[in-house]
Amino acid sequence: MQPAPVLSIAAAVTLVAIAVGAAACASAPSTGAPKEVVERGKALYEANCRSCHGGASGGALRDIPPPHNNNGHTWHHADQLLIDIVLNGVSIPNYEWKMPRFKDTLTEADAQAIIAHIKSWWTADQRAFQATATAQYGT
């Protein structure tokens, strides 16, 4: 039989390990994509998107172009629409900015990886809303 202090220390170590594991899960939100895809998306975002859209804290010019973080509106759109915007760009009549197309430099898989990275900035509720929008797109 082990003395009571040893059991208490073992229990405390176990609780700390559980808490650290839970915190790690909370700090790395699930985007539905494998980690390596999200990491590749991060590198592609840094190289192609960050200079205009900014990082997790938002864009360089208020809302033009729109930030992709949880304060933006990107999470309102289905994956298919976001991929189309990345590859084909956006030009809104009577609007001062235009997003260039990237289909000559990025593949559809690249666009999907970028979107997977962006999703890591959203809340769980925003990711759930966006997953529903993606599932219902075109129906």
XYZ file of C-alpha atoms in Angstrom:
139
model
C 0.000 0.000 0.000
C 1.348 3.421 -0.956
C 1.337 6.287 1.488
C -1.437 8.851 1.018
C 0.891 11.705 -0.132
C 2.138 9.636 -3.090
C -1.438 8.958 -4.207
C -2.281 12.654 -3.863
C 0.714 13.636 -5.993
C -0.224 11.061 -8.639
C -3.799 12.362 -8.690
C -2.587 15.967 -8.983
C -0.242 15.094 -11.861
C -3.088 13.307 -13.645
C -5.408 16.311 -13.234
C -2.733 18.696 -14.539
C -2.174 16.461 -17.582
C -5.909 16.418 -18.310
C -6.139 20.212 -17.935
C -3.154 20.794 -20.238
C -4.659 18.470 -22.845
C -8.002 20.250 -22.679
C -6.317 23.646 -23.012
C -4.367 22.443 -26.039
C -7.578 21.344 -27.711
C -9.226 24.672 -26.937
C -6.307 26.688 -28.332
C -6.187 24.735 -31.597
C -9.730 24.864 -32.967
C -10.771 22.152 -35.366
C -11.237 23.395 -38.901
C -12.204 19.995 -40.254
C -8.942 19.798 -42.201
C -5.773 17.850 -41.357
C -3.148 19.867 -39.462
C -0.692 19.733 -42.382
C -3.324 21.278 -44.699
C -3.958 24.107 -42.218
C -0.197 24.714 -41.896
C 0.228 24.796 -45.690
C -2.728 27.182 -45.845
C -1.044 29.424 -43.302
C 2.111 29.645 -45.432
C 0.065 30.341 -48.572
C -2.020 32.975 -46.737
C 1.125 34.719 -45.498
C 2.557 34.787 -49.027
C -0.586 35.770 -50.946
C -3.258 37.283 -48.688
C -1.875 38.855 -45.527
C -0.535 42.025 -47.138
C -4.100 43.139 -47.929
C -6.373 41.197 -45.572
C -4.108 41.206 -42.523
C -3.760 38.409 -40.032
C -5.875 37.087 -37.209
C -6.326 40.608 -35.834
C -7.791 42.018 -39.050
C -7.078 43.814 -42.289
C -4.745 46.658 -43.095
C -7.463 49.085 -44.224
C -10.414 48.752 -41.855
C -12.917 46.623 -43.753
C -11.502 47.041 -47.255
C -10.426 44.418 -48.035
C -12.429 42.528 -45.458
C -10.642 40.821 -42.584
C -11.031 37.054 -42.474
C -10.989 36.765 -38.689
C -14.002 36.256 -36.435
C -14.874 39.974 -36.763
C -15.154 39.748 -40.546
C -17.873 38.199 -42.672
C -15.946 35.471 -44.496
C -17.531 32.848 -42.253
C -20.940 33.704 -43.743
C -19.913 32.188 -47.093
C -19.704 28.586 -48.296
C -16.333 27.020 -49.086
C -17.250 26.772 -52.767
C -17.893 30.525 -53.005
C -14.695 31.362 -51.116
C -12.653 29.115 -53.426
C -14.212 30.853 -56.438
C -13.344 34.274 -54.995
C -9.724 33.259 -54.344
C -9.247 31.781 -57.806
C -11.272 34.259 -59.890
C -11.119 37.462 -57.849
C -13.892 39.975 -57.223
C -14.846 43.164 -58.991
C -17.884 45.009 -57.661
C -19.276 47.774 -59.911
C -18.901 51.291 -58.467
C -16.638 50.014 -55.713
C -13.119 51.329 -55.270
C -11.283 48.037 -54.759
C -10.934 44.832 -56.710
C -9.543 41.540 -55.513
C -7.172 40.044 -58.069
C -7.606 36.497 -59.260
C -5.079 33.914 -58.175
C -5.969 31.047 -60.520
C -2.697 31.517 -62.395
C -0.626 31.026 -59.233
C -2.793 28.966 -56.850
C -4.590 25.663 -57.328
C -8.008 24.763 -55.964
C -6.233 22.668 -53.306
C -4.189 25.758 -52.373
C -7.379 27.813 -52.004
C -8.912 25.064 -49.840
C -5.811 25.077 -47.624
C -5.963 28.866 -47.232
C -9.620 28.643 -46.232
C -8.810 25.873 -43.732
C -6.234 28.198 -42.144
C -8.682 31.123 -42.014
C -11.230 28.902 -40.252
C -8.786 28.511 -37.350
C -9.507 32.175 -36.484
C -13.267 31.673 -36.151
C -15.296 30.711 -33.114
C -16.856 27.256 -32.896
C -20.279 28.796 -33.610
C -18.954 30.582 -36.700
C -17.348 27.377 -38.008
C -20.637 25.525 -37.437
C -22.623 28.228 -39.274
C -20.152 28.176 -42.164
C -20.225 24.360 -42.350
C -24.010 24.554 -42.725
C -23.667 27.215 -45.431
C -21.173 24.982 -47.239
C -23.458 21.936 -46.984
C -26.437 23.911 -48.326
C -24.550 25.713 -51.112
C -26.177 25.177 -54.479
C -29.182 23.273 -53.138
